[in-house]
Coordinates of C-alpha atoms in Angstrom, one line a residue:
K1 CA 34.8 6.4 41.2
C2 CA 33.7 9.5 39.3
R3 CA 30.3 10.3 40.9
T4 CA 30.0 14.0 40.3
G5 CA 27.2 13.6 37.8
P6 CA 26.1 11.9 34.5
L7 CA 28.1 12.3 31.2
D8 CA 27.6 11.3 27.6
I9 CA 31.0 10.2 26.4
V10 CA 31.9 8.9 22.9
F11 CA 35.4 7.5 22.2
V12 CA 36.6 8.3 18.6
I13 CA 39.5 5.8 18.0
D14 CA 41.9 6.0 15.1
S15 CA 42.3 2.5 13.6
S16 CA 44.3 3.5 10.5
R17 CA 46.9 1.3 9.0
S18 CA 49.7 3.2 10.8
V19 CA 48.4 1.9 14.2
R20 CA 50.2 -1.4 14.7
P21 CA 48.3 -4.3 16.3
F22 CA 50.0 -4.1 19.8
E23 CA 49.4 -0.3 19.8
F24 CA 45.7 -0.8 19.1
E25 CA 45.6 -3.2 22.1
I26 CA 47.0 -0.4 24.3
M27 CA 44.2 1.9 23.0
R28 CA 41.7 -0.8 24.0
Q29 CA 43.1 -0.8 27.6
F30 CA 43.1 3.0 27.7
M31 CA 39.3 3.0 27.0
M32 CA 38.6 0.3 29.6
D33 CA 40.7 2.0 32.3
I34 CA 38.7 5.2 31.9
I35 CA 35.3 3.4 31.7
G36 CA 36.3 1.5 34.9
S37 CA 36.6 4.7 36.9
L38 CA 33.2 6.0 35.9
D39 CA 29.7 5.5 37.4
V40 CA 28.1 3.8 34.4
G41 CA 24.3 3.4 33.9
P42 CA 21.3 4.7 32.0
N43 CA 20.8 7.6 34.5
A44 CA 24.5 8.1 35.2
T45 CA 27.3 8.1 32.6
R46 CA 26.6 6.6 29.1
I47 CA 29.4 5.4 26.9
G48 CA 29.7 5.1 23.1
V49 CA 32.6 3.9 20.9
I50 CA 33.3 4.5 17.2
Q51 CA 36.5 3.7 15.2
Y52 CA 37.6 5.3 12.0
S53 CA 40.1 5.1 9.2
S54 CA 38.9 5.9 5.6
Q55 CA 35.4 5.2 6.9
V56 CA 33.6 5.3 10.2
Q57 CA 32.3 2.3 12.1
N58 CA 29.9 2.4 15.1
I59 CA 31.1 -0.1 17.7
F60 CA 28.2 0.6 20.1
S61 CA 26.0 3.6 20.8
L62 CA 25.2 5.5 24.0
K63 CA 22.0 3.5 24.4
T64 CA 23.5 0.1 23.7
F65 CA 25.2 -1.0 27.0
F66 CA 24.9 0.1 30.6
T67 CA 27.4 -2.2 32.4
R68 CA 31.2 -2.1 32.2
E69 CA 31.3 -5.9 31.5
D70 CA 29.2 -5.5 28.3
M71 CA 31.3 -2.5 27.2
E72 CA 34.6 -4.3 27.8
K73 CA 33.4 -7.3 25.8
A74 CA 32.4 -5.1 22.8
I75 CA 35.7 -3.2 23.0
N76 CA 37.7 -6.5 23.0
S77 CA 35.9 -7.6 19.9
I78 CA 36.9 -4.6 17.7
I79 CA 38.7 -5.5 14.5
P80 CA 40.8 -2.5 13.2
L81 CA 39.9 -1.0 9.8
A82 CA 43.6 -0.5 8.8
Q83 CA 43.0 2.1 6.1
G84 CA 43.4 5.9 5.8
T85 CA 43.0 8.6 8.5
M86 CA 39.7 10.6 7.9
T87 CA 39.5 12.3 11.2
G88 CA 37.1 15.1 10.0
L89 CA 34.7 12.4 8.7
A90 CA 34.8 10.8 12.2
I91 CA 34.0 14.1 13.9
Q92 CA 31.1 14.7 11.5
Y93 CA 29.7 11.2 12.3
A94 CA 30.0 11.8 16.0
M95 CA 28.2 15.1 15.8
N96 CA 25.3 14.0 13.5
V97 CA 24.9 10.4 14.6
A98 CA 26.7 9.3 17.8
F99 CA 25.4 12.3 19.9
S100 CA 21.9 12.2 18.5
T101 CA 19.0 11.5 20.9
Q102 CA 18.1 8.6 18.6
E103 CA 21.4 6.9 19.5
G104 CA 21.0 7.5 23.2
A105 CA 22.3 11.1 24.0
R106 CA 20.3 12.9 26.6
P107 CA 18.5 16.1 25.3
L108 CA 20.5 19.3 25.5
H109 CA 18.0 21.0 27.9
K110 CA 19.0 18.4 30.5
K111 CA 22.5 20.0 30.4
I112 CA 24.3 16.7 30.6
P113 CA 27.8 17.2 29.2
R114 CA 28.6 15.7 25.8
I115 CA 32.2 14.7 25.6
A116 CA 34.2 13.3 22.6
I117 CA 37.6 11.8 23.3
I118 CA 39.5 11.6 20.0
V119 CA 42.6 9.4 20.0
T120 CA 44.9 9.5 16.8
D121 CA 48.5 8.7 15.9
G122 CA 48.8 10.7 12.7
R123 CA 47.9 13.7 10.5
P124 CA 44.3 13.8 9.2
Q125 CA 43.8 13.2 5.5
D126 CA 40.8 15.6 5.4
R127 CA 40.0 19.0 6.9
V128 CA 39.1 19.0 10.6
T129 CA 39.0 22.7 11.6
E130 CA 35.5 23.6 10.2
V131 CA 33.7 20.4 11.3
A132 CA 35.3 20.5 14.8
T133 CA 34.1 24.1 15.2
Q134 CA 30.5 22.9 14.2
A135 CA 30.7 20.1 16.7
R136 CA 31.9 22.4 19.5
N137 CA 29.1 24.9 18.7
A138 CA 26.6 22.0 18.9
G139 CA 27.6 21.6 22.5
I140 CA 30.2 18.8 22.2
E141 CA 33.3 19.1 24.4
I142 CA 36.3 17.7 22.5
Y143 CA 39.4 16.2 24.0
A144 CA 42.2 15.6 21.4
V145 CA 44.8 12.9 22.4
G146 CA 47.7 12.5 20.0
I147 CA 50.3 9.7 20.1
Q148 CA 53.8 9.7 18.6
R149 CA 53.4 11.0 15.1
A150 CA 50.2 13.0 15.7
D151 CA 50.1 16.6 14.3
M152 CA 49.9 19.1 17.1
N153 CA 48.2 21.8 14.9
S154 CA 45.5 19.3 14.0
L155 CA 45.0 18.4 17.7
R156 CA 44.7 22.1 18.6
A157 CA 42.2 22.7 15.7
M158 CA 40.0 19.9 17.0
A159 CA 40.0 20.5 20.8
S160 CA 37.8 22.7 22.9
P161 CA 39.2 25.7 24.8
P162 CA 41.1 26.1 27.0
L163 CA 43.5 24.1 24.9
E164 CA 45.9 23.4 27.8
E165 CA 43.1 21.4 29.4
H166 CA 41.8 19.6 26.2
V167 CA 45.0 18.8 24.1
F168 CA 47.3 16.0 25.1
L169 CA 50.3 14.6 23.2
V170 CA 51.7 11.3 24.5
E171 CA 55.2 10.3 23.3
S172 CA 54.5 6.6 23.0
F173 CA 51.6 4.1 23.2
E174 CA 53.2 2.6 26.3
L175 CA 52.6 5.9 28.2
I176 CA 48.9 6.2 27.2
Q177 CA 47.8 4.0 30.1
Q178 CA 49.6 6.3 32.6
F179 CA 47.9 9.2 30.9
A180 CA 44.4 7.6 31.6
K181 CA 44.7 8.5 35.4
Q182 CA 45.4 12.1 34.5
F183 CA 42.5 12.1 32.1
Q184 CA 40.1 10.7 34.7
D185 CA 40.8 13.6 37.0
K186 CA 39.8 16.0 34.2
L187 CA 36.5 14.2 33.8
C188 CA 35.6 13.9 37.4
G189 CA 36.5 17.1 39.1
L190 CA 34.5 18.2 42.2
D191 CA 31.0 17.7 43.3
M192 CA 29.8 21.2 42.6
C193 CA 26.5 20.7 44.4
M194 CA 28.5 20.2 47.6
E195 CA 31.0 22.9 47.0
Q196 CA 28.6 25.9 46.9
E197 CA 25.1 27.1 47.7
H198 CA 23.2 25.8 44.7
G199 CA 19.7 27.2 45.6
C200 CA 17.8 24.3 43.9
Q201 CA 14.3 24.0 45.3
H202 CA 14.1 20.2 44.8
S203 CA 17.3 18.5 43.5
C204 CA 20.9 19.6 42.5
I205 CA 22.7 17.6 39.8
S206 CA 26.5 18.0 39.7
T207 CA 28.5 18.1 36.4
P208 CA 32.3 18.2 36.1
V209 CA 32.5 21.9 35.9
S210 CA 29.1 23.1 37.2
F211 CA 25.6 21.9 38.4
Y212 CA 22.0 22.2 37.4
C213 CA 18.6 21.9 39.2
E214 CA 15.9 19.3 38.6
C215 CA 12.3 19.1 39.9
N216 CA 10.5 16.2 41.5
P217 CA 8.0 14.2 39.3
G218 CA 4.8 16.3 38.8
Y219 CA 6.7 19.6 38.7
R220 CA 8.6 21.7 36.1
L221 CA 11.6 23.9 36.4
N222 CA 10.8 27.6 36.3
V223 CA 12.7 30.1 34.1
D224 CA 15.0 31.0 37.1
G225 CA 16.5 27.5 36.7
K226 CA 16.1 26.8 40.5
S227 CA 12.4 26.9 41.6
C228 CA 9.7 24.4 40.6
S229 CA 6.0 24.7 39.8
P230 CA 3.3 22.0 39.7
I231 CA 2.7 20.6 36.2
D232 CA -0.8 21.2 34.8
A233 CA -1.2 17.7 33.3
C234 CA -4.5 18.8 31.7
A235 CA -2.9 21.7 29.8
D236 CA -1.2 19.7 27.0
G237 CA -4.6 18.3 25.8
R238 CA -3.4 14.7 25.9
H239 CA -5.3 13.6 28.9
G240 CA -8.1 11.9 26.9
C241 CA -10.9 13.1 29.2
Q242 CA -14.2 13.2 27.3
H243 CA -15.7 16.0 29.5
V244 CA -13.6 17.7 32.2
C245 CA -9.9 17.2 33.2
V246 CA -8.9 18.1 36.8
S247 CA -5.1 18.6 37.4
T248 CA -3.6 17.4 40.7
R249 CA 0.2 17.9 41.2
G250 CA 1.5 16.6 38.0
S251 CA -1.3 14.1 37.5
Y252 CA -5.0 14.5 36.6
S253 CA -8.4 12.9 36.9
C254 CA -11.4 12.9 34.6
H255 CA -14.9 14.2 35.6
C256 CA -18.2 14.1 33.8
H257 CA -20.9 16.8 33.3
M258 CA -24.1 16.6 35.3
G259 CA -26.4 13.9 34.1
Y260 CA -23.4 11.6 33.1
Y261 CA -21.2 9.1 34.9
L262 CA -17.6 8.1 34.4
N263 CA -17.0 4.8 32.7
Q264 CA -14.5 2.1 33.8
D265 CA -11.8 3.5 31.5
R266 CA -11.8 6.6 33.8
R267 CA -11.9 8.9 30.8
S268 CA -15.2 8.5 28.8
C269 CA -18.6 9.4 30.1
S270 CA -22.1 7.9 29.6
M271 CA -25.4 9.5 30.1
I272 CA -27.5 8.4 33.0
D273 CA -30.5 6.4 31.8
Y274 CA -33.3 8.0 33.8
C275 CA -35.9 5.9 32.0
S276 CA -34.4 2.7 33.5
F277 CA -35.6 3.9 36.9
G278 CA -39.1 2.7 35.9
N279 CA -41.1 5.6 37.1
H280 CA -41.6 7.6 33.8
S281 CA -45.3 6.5 33.1
C282 CA -44.9 7.0 29.4
Q283 CA -47.6 5.2 27.3
H284 CA -45.2 4.4 24.4
E285 CA -41.5 5.4 24.7
C286 CA -39.3 7.0 27.3
V287 CA -36.3 9.0 26.1
S288 CA -33.5 9.9 28.6
I289 CA -31.7 13.3 28.4
P290 CA -28.8 14.6 30.5
H291 CA -31.1 16.2 33.1
G292 CA -34.1 13.8 33.1
H293 CA -36.4 12.3 30.5
Y294 CA -39.4 12.9 28.2
C295 CA -42.1 10.8 26.6
R296 CA -42.3 10.1 22.9
C297 CA -45.1 8.4 20.8
R298 CA -44.6 5.8 18.1
S299 CA -44.9 6.8 14.5
G300 CA -48.5 7.7 13.7
F301 CA -49.4 8.9 17.2
T302 CA -49.5 12.3 18.8
L303 CA -48.4 13.1 22.3
Q304 CA -51.3 14.4 24.4
P305 CA -51.2 17.5 26.7
D306 CA -50.4 15.3 29.8
A307 CA -47.0 14.7 28.0
K308 CA -47.4 10.9 28.7
S309 CA -50.3 9.4 26.7
C310 CA -50.6 9.1 22.9
R311 CA -53.4 9.2 20.3
A312 CA -53.4 7.8 16.8
T313 CA -53.3 10.4 14.0
D314 CA -54.4 10.3 10.3
L315 CA -50.9 10.2 8.8
C316 CA -52.2 10.5 5.3
N317 CA -53.4 14.1 6.2
G318 CA -50.5 14.9 8.5
V319 CA -47.4 13.9 6.6
D320 CA -46.1 14.1 3.0
H321 CA -46.8 10.5 2.3
G322 CA -45.6 10.6 -1.4
C323 CA -48.2 8.0 -2.6
E324 CA -48.5 8.2 -6.3
F325 CA -52.2 7.1 -6.4
K326 CA -53.8 6.7 -3.0
C327 CA -52.8 6.9 0.8
V328 CA -54.7 4.6 3.2
S329 CA -54.3 5.4 7.0
T330 CA -54.1 2.7 9.6
E331 CA -53.7 2.9 13.3
G332 CA -50.3 4.5 13.8
S333 CA -49.2 4.0 10.2
Y334 CA -50.3 4.3 6.6
H335 CA -49.7 2.6 3.2
C336 CA -50.0 3.4 -0.5
M337 CA -52.3 1.7 -3.0
C338 CA -52.3 1.6 -6.8
P339 CA -55.2 1.4 -9.2
E340 CA -56.4 -1.9 -10.5
G341 CA -54.0 -3.5 -12.9
Q342 CA -50.9 -1.6 -11.6
Q343 CA -48.3 -2.8 -9.0
L344 CA -46.9 -1.0 -6.0
Q345 CA -43.2 -0.5 -6.4
A346 CA -40.4 -1.4 -4.0
D347 CA -40.4 2.1 -2.6
G348 CA -43.9 1.6 -1.4
K349 CA -45.1 4.7 -3.2
A350 CA -44.9 4.5 -7.0
C351 CA -47.1 2.5 -9.4
S352 CA -47.1 1.1 -12.9
K353 CA -43.4 -0.1 -13.2
C354 CA -42.1 -3.5 -14.0
G355 CA -42.1 -4.9 -10.5
S356 CA -40.8 -8.2 -11.6
G357 CA -38.9 -9.8 -14.4
H358 CA -35.5 -8.0 -14.2
V359 CA -33.7 -7.7 -17.5
D360 CA -30.5 -6.5 -19.2
L361 CA -31.7 -3.8 -21.6
V362 CA -29.6 -2.1 -24.3
L363 CA -31.2 0.8 -26.2
V364 CA -29.7 1.4 -29.7
I365 CA -30.7 4.9 -30.9
D366 CA -30.4 6.4 -34.4
G367 CA -28.2 9.6 -34.3
S368 CA -28.1 10.1 -38.1
K369 CA -28.4 13.5 -39.8
S370 CA -32.1 12.9 -40.8
V371 CA -33.2 12.8 -37.2
R372 CA -32.3 16.5 -36.6
P373 CA -31.2 18.0 -33.3
Q374 CA -34.7 18.9 -32.0
N375 CA -36.0 15.4 -32.7
F376 CA -32.9 13.8 -31.1
E377 CA -33.9 15.6 -27.9
L378 CA -37.4 14.0 -28.2
V379 CA -35.7 10.6 -28.7
K380 CA -33.7 11.1 -25.4
Q381 CA -37.0 11.9 -23.6
F382 CA -38.5 8.8 -25.1
V383 CA -35.6 6.7 -23.7
N384 CA -36.0 8.3 -20.3
R385 CA -39.8 7.5 -20.3
I386 CA -38.8 3.8 -20.8
V387 CA -36.3 4.0 -18.0
D388 CA -39.1 5.3 -15.8
L389 CA -40.9 2.0 -16.3
L390 CA -38.0 -0.1 -14.8
E391 CA -36.7 -1.0 -11.4
V392 CA -33.1 -0.1 -12.0
S393 CA -30.5 -1.6 -9.6
P394 CA -27.3 -3.7 -9.8
H395 CA -29.3 -6.8 -9.0
G396 CA -32.5 -5.7 -10.8
T397 CA -32.7 -4.2 -14.3
R398 CA -29.5 -2.9 -15.9
V399 CA -29.6 -0.4 -18.8
G400 CA -27.0 0.4 -21.4
L401 CA -27.2 3.0 -24.3
V402 CA -25.6 2.9 -27.8
Q403 CA -25.8 5.6 -30.4
Y404 CA -25.0 5.1 -34.1
S405 CA -24.8 7.0 -37.3
S406 CA -21.9 6.3 -39.8
R407 CA -20.1 4.8 -36.7
V408 CA -21.2 3.3 -33.4
R409 CA -20.5 4.7 -29.9
T410 CA -21.3 3.2 -26.5
E411 CA -22.7 6.1 -24.5
F412 CA -22.7 4.0 -21.3
P413 CA -22.5 0.2 -20.7
L414 CA -24.8 -2.0 -18.6
N415 CA -22.6 -1.8 -15.6
K416 CA -22.1 2.0 -15.6
Y417 CA -25.0 3.3 -13.6
H418 CA -27.1 1.7 -10.8
S419 CA -30.2 4.0 -10.5
A420 CA -32.8 5.4 -12.8
D421 CA -31.8 9.0 -11.9
E422 CA -28.2 8.4 -12.9
I423 CA -29.2 6.9 -16.2
K424 CA -31.7 9.7 -17.0
K425 CA -29.0 12.3 -16.3
A426 CA -26.5 10.5 -18.5
V427 CA -29.1 10.2 -21.3
M428 CA -29.8 13.9 -21.3
E429 CA -26.0 14.6 -21.6
V430 CA -25.6 12.5 -24.8
E431 CA -24.3 14.5 -27.8
Y432 CA -26.0 14.1 -31.2
M433 CA -23.6 12.4 -33.8
E434 CA -25.4 13.7 -36.9
K435 CA -24.1 11.5 -39.8
G436 CA -25.1 8.4 -41.8
T437 CA -27.4 5.4 -40.8
M438 CA -25.4 2.2 -40.4
T439 CA -28.0 0.1 -38.5
G440 CA -26.3 -3.2 -39.4
L441 CA -23.0 -2.0 -37.9
A442 CA -24.9 -0.9 -34.7
L443 CA -26.5 -4.4 -34.4
K444 CA -23.1 -6.0 -34.8
H445 CA -21.7 -3.7 -32.0
M446 CA -24.6 -4.6 -29.7
V447 CA -24.2 -8.4 -30.2
E448 CA -20.4 -8.4 -29.8
H449 CA -19.9 -5.8 -27.1
S450 CA -23.0 -4.4 -25.4
F451 CA -24.2 -7.8 -24.2
S452 CA -20.7 -9.0 -23.1
E453 CA -20.1 -9.7 -19.4
L454 CA -17.2 -7.3 -19.7
E455 CA -19.7 -4.5 -20.2
G456 CA -22.1 -5.7 -17.5
A457 CA -24.3 -8.3 -19.0
R458 CA -25.0 -11.1 -16.5
P459 CA -24.0 -14.6 -17.5
L460 CA -26.6 -16.6 -19.6
S461 CA -26.6 -19.2 -16.8
H462 CA -28.4 -16.6 -14.6
N463 CA -31.4 -16.7 -16.9
I464 CA -31.7 -12.9 -16.9
P465 CA -33.5 -11.9 -20.1
R466 CA -31.5 -9.8 -22.6
I467 CA -33.5 -7.2 -24.5
G468 CA -32.3 -5.0 -27.3
L469 CA -34.4 -2.0 -28.5
V470 CA -33.4 -0.4 -31.8
F471 CA -34.8 3.0 -32.6
T472 CA -34.5 4.3 -36.2
D473 CA -36.1 7.0 -38.4
G474 CA -35.0 5.7 -41.9
R475 CA -33.5 3.1 -44.2
S476 CA -30.2 1.5 -43.2
Q477 CA -27.2 2.3 -45.4
D478 CA -25.8 -1.2 -44.8
D479 CA -27.3 -4.8 -44.6
I480 CA -29.1 -5.6 -41.3
S481 CA -30.2 -9.1 -42.0
E482 CA -27.2 -11.1 -40.8
W483 CA -26.7 -9.3 -37.5
A484 CA -30.4 -9.1 -36.8
R485 CA -30.5 -12.9 -37.2
R486 CA -27.4 -13.4 -35.0
A487 CA -28.9 -11.2 -32.3
K488 CA -32.0 -13.3 -32.0
E489 CA -30.0 -16.5 -32.2
S490 CA -27.8 -15.4 -29.3
G491 CA -30.9 -15.1 -27.1
I492 CA -31.5 -11.4 -27.3
V493 CA -35.2 -10.4 -27.5
M494 CA -35.3 -7.7 -30.1
F495 CA -37.7 -4.7 -30.2
A496 CA -37.8 -2.4 -33.2
V497 CA -39.2 1.2 -33.0
G498 CA -39.6 3.2 -36.2
V499 CA -40.5 6.9 -36.8
G500 CA -41.1 8.9 -39.9
K501 CA -39.3 7.3 -42.9
A502 CA -38.4 4.1 -41.1
V503 CA -38.8 1.0 -43.4
E504 CA -41.3 -1.5 -42.1
E505 CA -39.5 -4.4 -43.8
E506 CA -36.3 -3.6 -41.8
L507 CA -38.2 -3.2 -38.6
R508 CA -39.8 -6.6 -39.0
A509 CA -36.4 -8.1 -39.8
I510 CA -35.0 -6.7 -36.5
A511 CA -38.0 -7.7 -34.3
S512 CA -38.3 -11.0 -32.5
E513 CA -41.3 -13.4 -32.9
P514 CA -44.2 -12.7 -32.7
V515 CA -43.2 -9.8 -34.8
E516 CA -46.5 -7.8 -34.2
Q517 CA -45.6 -7.6 -30.5
H518 CA -42.0 -6.6 -31.0
F519 CA -42.1 -3.7 -33.5
S520 CA -43.8 -0.3 -33.3
Y521 CA -44.2 2.6 -35.6
S522 CA -45.1 6.3 -35.3
A523 CA -45.4 8.7 -38.2
D524 CA -44.0 11.7 -36.2
F525 CA -41.5 12.2 -33.4
T526 CA -44.0 14.4 -31.5
T527 CA -46.7 11.6 -31.5
M528 CA -44.5 8.6 -30.5
T529 CA -45.4 8.7 -26.8
H530 CA -47.9 5.9 -27.3
L531 CA -45.0 3.6 -28.2
V532 CA -43.8 3.7 -24.6
E533 CA -47.1 2.1 -23.5
N534 CA -46.7 -0.6 -26.2
F535 CA -43.2 -1.3 -24.9
R536 CA -44.4 -1.5 -21.3
L537 CA -47.1 -4.1 -22.1
N538 CA -44.6 -6.3 -23.9
I539 CA -41.6 -6.0 -21.5
C540 CA -43.8 -6.2 -18.4
P541 CA -46.1 -9.1 -19.5
E542 CA -47.9 -9.2 -16.1
E543 CA -49.3 -5.8 -16.9
G544 CA -50.8 -6.8 -20.3
K545 CA -53.3 -9.4 -19.1
G546 CA -56.2 -6.9 -18.8
V547 CA -59.1 -6.8 -16.3
T548 CA -60.1 -10.4 -16.9
E549 CA -57.1 -11.7 -14.8
I550 CA -58.4 -13.4 -11.6
R551 CA -56.2 -12.0 -8.8
S552 CA -57.6 -13.8 -5.7
P553 CA -59.9 -16.7 -4.7
C554 CA -62.3 -14.2 -3.2
E555 CA -62.7 -12.5 -6.6
C556 CA -63.2 -15.9 -8.2
E557 CA -66.1 -16.9 -5.8
A558 CA -67.8 -13.5 -6.3
L559 CA -67.6 -14.0 -10.1
V560 CA -69.2 -17.5 -9.9
Q561 CA -71.9 -16.3 -7.5
F562 CA -72.7 -13.4 -9.8
Q563 CA -72.9 -15.8 -12.8
T564 CA -75.2 -18.2 -10.9
N565 CA -77.6 -15.4 -9.8
T566 CA -77.8 -14.0 -13.3
V567 CA -78.7 -17.4 -14.8
A568 CA -81.4 -17.9 -12.1
I569 CA -82.9 -14.5 -12.9
L570 CA -82.9 -15.2 -16.7
Q571 CA -84.6 -18.6 -16.1
S572 CA -87.3 -16.9 -13.9
L573 CA -87.9 -14.3 -16.6
T574 CA -88.2 -17.1 -19.2
E575 CA -90.8 -19.0 -17.2
K576 CA -92.9 -15.9 -16.7
N577 CA -92.7 -15.1 -20.4
I578 CA -94.1 -18.6 -21.2
L579 CA -97.1 -18.0 -18.8
W580 CA -97.8 -14.6 -20.3
A581 CA -97.7 -16.1 -23.8
R582 CA -100.2 -18.8 -22.8
S583 CA -102.6 -16.2 -21.2
L584 CA -102.3 -14.1 -24.3
A585 CA -103.3 -17.0 -26.5
Q586 CA -106.3 -17.8 -24.4
M587 CA -107.5 -14.2 -24.5
T588 CA -107.1 -14.1 -28.3
A589 CA -109.2 -17.3 -28.6
R590 CA -112.0 -15.9 -26.5
L591 CA -112.0 -12.7 -28.5
E592 CA -112.4 -14.8 -31.7
D593 CA -115.3 -16.7 -30.2
L594 CA -117.0 -13.5 -29.2
E595 CA -116.6 -12.1 -32.7
K596 CA -118.2 -15.2 -34.3
Q597 CA -121.2 -15.1 -32.0
L598 CA -121.8 -11.4 -32.9
A599 CA -121.6 -12.3 -36.6
H600 CA -124.4 -15.0 -36.3
K601 CA -126.7 -12.6 -34.5
K602 CA -126.5 -10.1 -37.3

């Protein structure tokens, strides 16, 4: 057996139409005779086979089989291609594919010989010189075996030097099996590690013409190609240690910084929980740190000089509470309050917004030429003041904006923005259209598009109120009656806001019933801020009930008690007045008697 070292061998077999069936059988036996003499295995010699004619076919790769039995079975199943003779194409395939590491060839730095055995019976139909040179330069040793009609010049152009050791011409197919024994001697050679002083520190690996040194696991070969050094397994950065990697002869172990312990995965670290020892004496909370612990107080408390006990603080004076109206401190906390008649919002700080009754609101604003640019900016501010009243969110109130003049433009639909800040920013970026006043066309657009589910309106089955607010400063240039009627019939609550030359008749036609609550008018753009309050009282009905609304049973009992006491006081005063009147009448009668007596004496 050939045991001088591992090889990567690829047979390149000519199966063109000139090779007759019985001749191809002899080529099969030639391959099996050579394979039978080699030490085959994944760490010994690897074998691959390709056949070619006008095309190249991979029979099996260097990584496919590692026993002679499997290889012989695959070789016996080869069906010849029986076409042309494209030997150059076959060499190109062997270089680019068959001897690639993906197909099982060992990496070049391992210095395992790569040997191609080309067997052909004819002249190549393509060029072989250039591609054979490329293959040899890529580290492939080429043996060229020609049979009968093979062209000697082509064989010499393919083979590696020295040619006398790599070019063979066999007179007939019958002699190729006898040639196999001679070829085996070429492959095997001597055990070069035994023949000379190799100088390898760890292991010597013999090849047919030389040897190379290898190191034991955990070591790497030095640049002298003989001595070995321990591998620093931590150096490549792939160790996965969270804190510290410690290298030990090709292996490594993970360690943690002080105050941490190594987890079960032997790579990650967790901080030691010093608080769990139970001796911290913290009044409120204990916080572990890498080298110990410290005490922390709950929100609204201050840590005392002993670094353990806590005292409540007046958070309204010590923090930026953000309460819009009033901050009330409690032990360890605080809360915001609103004035009578206003509601505290979801943020727990702001007041006077619609805290309930979420709606889908579409504002339709007049962008005609008569508005003028400076007034249009006031209109946008007016819109944003309305937005400030609302709890805008995807599940709360949704807001859309439409501008109209001679045409209609959706500035943003109901499902575009999900916060008041986003809407207000978008409103201030709206550009003034500055043309005619087609209010009827705007109403049509609102009904057909703005309140569609496609643009974000929630289904009618959800019972979310739909509110349309139309803002205009003059008479419409088209008819508004039909689409104002359709808007209200479709369930939209319509508000009409007029300024300057707006026509009251049109505003009333747009507004929902009761009309007086759904339309507003201001003579001037600069004085229309009061319209915002009107809109708030109508869109937020819970804020329009006034101070007579009874908010709790306690307030109700106090009111009844006050009324009872007042009635009692009035009754007492009435009774005293009656007694005084009687006394006065008696005194008057006595005075009259005295006057009569005096008159008789005279």
